[in-house]
């Protein structure tokens, strides 16, 4: 499914909404957090690096928006209590939650499946599969109170067509995609949040720089090109859309 043609969010699309951006300290997560704040949302960002979180808050405030709330969490080592702690912090600060955009990702050096050891698989699975589900589950009681809540998992094209050397990156996301399909039906049956996956396409980002070190970022679209799709998913214009894989760039 593609984003509606020439979609542009209205000026107050996210007014009064509270949106949590996991991995919101840089890359697409930061671009979305800033855009959400500019559209009227109160934003919460998570990340594992305190300095990057602080820099992100300053960047958003310098753009003239309300600085986001920042919560430190390392998805590689987080326990259920840590995920519940994020949800509890959001509830204490805002008493509501209307959306979760999960941009956090863990990358390892591209390698053949046979060369990925158990420790590597554990890192990949914890961050790229278990963490998105655990965070959504921890926040579900808040999301279920909202009249129009939305959850979106940012993925990668390789989840649909994994190739050689990409098994470690694709397999955890493929599992997340399967879980998202089940989630969408379960939540829809209970009038719960809608949930979708987003394929942003190639863009200049820290993740792309890691996987394609020889590709100059100026040859790629900026994250800003993907931001409208994220705004659409978090806002009322995507009401009724659930269980879908959304292509941000057609």
CSV table of N, CA, C and O in Angstrom, one decimal, residues 3-4 7-19 32 35-42 96 98-99 148 150 194 226-239:
chain,number,residue,atom,x,y,z
A,3,UNK,N,1.4,5.5,0.2
A,3,UNK,CA,0.9,6.8,0.8
A,3,UNK,C,-0.1,7.5,-0.2
A,3,UNK,O,0.2,7.4,-1.4
A,4,UNK,N,-1.2,8.1,0.3
A,4,UNK,CA,-2.0,8.8,-0.7
A,4,UNK,C,-1.2,9.8,-1.5
A,4,UNK,O,-0.3,10.5,-0.9
A,7,UNK,N,0.4,13.6,-0.5
A,7,UNK,CA,-0.2,13.8,0.8
A,7,UNK,C,0.7,14.9,1.5
A,7,UNK,O,1.9,14.8,1.5
A,8,UNK,N,0.0,15.9,2.1
A,8,UNK,CA,0.7,16.9,2.9
A,8,UNK,C,-0.2,17.1,4.2
A,8,UNK,O,-1.4,17.4,4.1
A,9,UNK,N,0.5,16.9,5.4
A,9,UNK,CA,-0.3,17.1,6.6
A,9,UNK,C,-0.8,18.5,6.8
A,9,UNK,O,-0.1,19.5,6.5
A,10,UNK,N,-2.0,18.6,7.4
A,10,UNK,CA,-2.5,19.9,7.7
A,10,UNK,C,-1.7,20.5,8.9
A,10,UNK,O,-1.1,19.8,9.6
A,11,UNK,N,-1.8,21.8,9.1
A,11,UNK,CA,-1.0,22.5,10.0
A,11,UNK,C,-1.1,22.0,11.5
A,11,UNK,O,-0.2,22.1,12.3
A,12,UNK,N,-2.3,21.6,11.8
A,12,UNK,CA,-2.6,21.2,13.2
A,12,UNK,C,-3.0,19.7,13.3
A,12,UNK,O,-3.8,19.3,14.1
A,13,UNK,N,-2.5,18.9,12.4
A,13,UNK,CA,-2.9,17.5,12.3
A,13,UNK,C,-2.8,16.8,13.6
A,13,UNK,O,-3.7,16.0,13.9
A,14,UNK,N,-1.8,17.0,14.4
A,14,UNK,CA,-1.5,16.2,15.6
A,14,UNK,C,-1.8,17.0,16.9
A,14,UNK,O,-1.3,16.6,17.9
A,15,UNK,N,-2.5,18.1,16.8
A,15,UNK,CA,-2.8,18.9,18.0
A,15,UNK,C,-3.4,18.1,19.1
A,15,UNK,O,-4.3,17.3,18.8
A,16,UNK,N,-2.9,18.2,20.3
A,16,UNK,CA,-3.3,17.6,21.5
A,16,UNK,C,-3.0,16.1,21.6
A,16,UNK,O,-3.3,15.4,22.5
A,17,UNK,N,-2.3,15.6,20.6
A,17,UNK,CA,-1.9,14.2,20.6
A,17,UNK,C,-0.6,14.0,21.3
A,17,UNK,O,0.3,14.9,21.2
A,18,UNK,N,-0.4,12.9,22.0
A,18,UNK,CA,0.9,12.6,22.6
A,18,UNK,C,1.4,11.4,21.8
A,18,UNK,O,0.8,10.4,21.7
A,19,UNK,N,2.7,11.6,21.3
A,19,UNK,CA,3.3,10.6,20.4
A,19,UNK,C,4.6,10.2,20.9
A,19,UNK,O,5.5,11.1,21.2
A,32,UNK,N,11.0,12.9,12.4
A,32,UNK,CA,9.6,12.8,12.7
A,32,UNK,C,9.2,13.5,14.0
A,32,UNK,O,8.2,14.1,14.1
A,35,UNK,N,8.9,17.1,13.4
A,35,UNK,CA,7.7,17.3,12.6
A,35,UNK,C,6.4,17.2,13.4
A,35,UNK,O,5.5,18.0,13.3
A,36,UNK,N,6.4,16.2,14.2
A,36,UNK,CA,5.2,16.0,15.1
A,36,UNK,C,5.0,17.2,16.0
A,36,UNK,O,3.9,17.6,16.2
A,37,UNK,N,6.1,17.6,16.6
A,37,UNK,CA,6.0,18.8,17.5
A,37,UNK,C,5.5,20.0,16.7
A,37,UNK,O,4.7,20.8,17.2
A,38,UNK,N,6.0,20.1,15.5
A,38,UNK,CA,5.5,21.3,14.7
A,38,UNK,C,4.1,21.2,14.3
A,38,UNK,O,3.5,22.2,14.0
A,39,UNK,N,3.5,20.0,14.3
A,39,UNK,CA,2.1,19.8,14.0
A,39,UNK,C,1.2,19.8,15.2
A,39,UNK,O,0.0,19.4,15.1
A,40,UNK,N,1.8,20.2,16.4
A,40,UNK,CA,1.0,20.3,17.6
A,40,UNK,C,1.0,19.2,18.6
A,40,UNK,O,0.4,19.3,19.6
A,41,UNK,N,1.8,18.2,18.3
A,41,UNK,CA,1.8,17.0,19.2
A,41,UNK,C,2.8,17.3,20.4
A,41,UNK,O,3.7,18.1,20.3
A,42,UNK,N,2.5,16.7,21.5
A,42,UNK,CA,3.5,16.6,22.6
A,42,UNK,C,4.2,15.3,22.4
A,42,UNK,O,3.6,14.2,22.3
A,96,UNK,N,-1.9,10.3,28.9
A,96,UNK,CA,-2.5,9.7,27.7
A,96,UNK,C,-1.4,9.4,26.7
A,96,UNK,O,-0.2,9.9,26.9
A,98,UNK,N,-1.3,8.7,22.3
A,98,UNK,CA,-2.1,8.5,21.1
A,98,UNK,C,-1.4,7.8,20.0
A,98,UNK,O,-2.0,7.4,19.0
A,99,UNK,N,-0.1,7.7,20.1
A,99,UNK,CA,0.7,7.0,19.0
A,99,UNK,C,2.1,6.6,19.4
A,99,UNK,O,2.7,7.2,20.3
A,148,UNK,N,-8.3,7.4,19.0
A,148,UNK,CA,-7.8,7.2,17.6
A,148,UNK,C,-6.3,6.9,17.7
A,148,UNK,O,-5.5,7.6,17.1
A,150,UNK,N,-2.6,5.0,17.2
A,150,UNK,CA,-1.9,4.3,16.1
A,150,UNK,C,-0.5,3.9,16.6
A,150,UNK,O,0.2,4.6,17.3
A,194,UNK,N,-4.9,1.0,15.8
A,194,UNK,CA,-4.5,0.5,14.5
A,194,UNK,C,-3.0,0.3,14.6
A,194,UNK,O,-2.3,1.0,15.3
A,226,UNK,N,10.3,11.1,3.9
A,226,UNK,CA,9.5,10.1,4.5
A,226,UNK,C,8.6,10.6,5.6
A,226,UNK,O,7.6,9.9,6.0
A,227,UNK,N,8.9,11.7,6.2
A,227,UNK,CA,8.2,12.3,7.3
A,227,UNK,C,6.6,12.4,7.0
A,227,UNK,O,5.8,12.0,7.9
A,228,UNK,N,6.2,12.8,5.9
A,228,UNK,CA,4.7,12.9,5.7
A,228,UNK,C,4.0,11.6,5.9
A,228,UNK,O,2.9,11.5,6.4
A,229,UNK,N,4.7,10.4,5.5
A,229,UNK,CA,4.0,9.1,5.7
A,229,UNK,C,3.9,8.8,7.2
A,229,UNK,O,2.9,8.3,7.6
A,230,UNK,N,4.9,9.2,8.0
A,230,UNK,CA,4.8,9.0,9.4
A,230,UNK,C,3.7,9.9,10.0
A,230,UNK,O,3.0,9.4,10.9
A,231,UNK,N,3.6,11.1,9.5
A,231,UNK,CA,2.6,12.0,10.0
A,231,UNK,C,1.2,11.4,9.7
A,231,UNK,O,0.3,11.4,10.5
A,232,UNK,N,1.1,10.9,8.5
A,232,UNK,CA,-0.2,10.3,8.1
A,232,UNK,C,-0.6,9.1,9.0
A,232,UNK,O,-1.7,9.0,9.4
A,233,UNK,N,0.4,8.3,9.3
A,233,UNK,CA,0.1,7.1,10.1
A,233,UNK,C,-0.2,7.5,11.5
A,233,UNK,O,-1.0,6.8,12.2
A,234,UNK,N,0.4,8.6,12.1
A,234,UNK,CA,0.1,9.0,13.4
A,234,UNK,C,-1.1,9.8,13.6
A,234,UNK,O,-1.6,10.1,14.7
A,235,UNK,N,-1.6,10.4,12.5
A,235,UNK,CA,-2.8,11.3,12.5
A,235,UNK,C,-4.1,10.7,12.1
A,235,UNK,O,-4.2,9.5,11.8
A,236,UNK,N,-5.1,11.5,12.2
A,236,UNK,CA,-6.5,11.0,11.9
A,236,UNK,C,-6.7,10.6,10.4
A,236,UNK,O,-7.7,9.9,10.1
A,237,UNK,N,-5.9,11.1,9.5
A,237,UNK,CA,-6.1,10.8,8.1
A,237,UNK,C,-6.0,9.3,7.7
A,237,UNK,O,-6.4,8.9,6.7
A,238,UNK,N,-5.3,8.6,8.6
A,238,UNK,CA,-5.1,7.1,8.3
A,238,UNK,C,-6.1,6.3,9.1
A,238,UNK,O,-5.9,5.1,9.2
A,239,UNK,N,-7.1,6.9,9.7
A,239,UNK,CA,-8.1,6.2,10.5
A,239,UNK,C,-8.7,5.1,9.7
A,239,UNK,O,-9.0,5.3,8.5
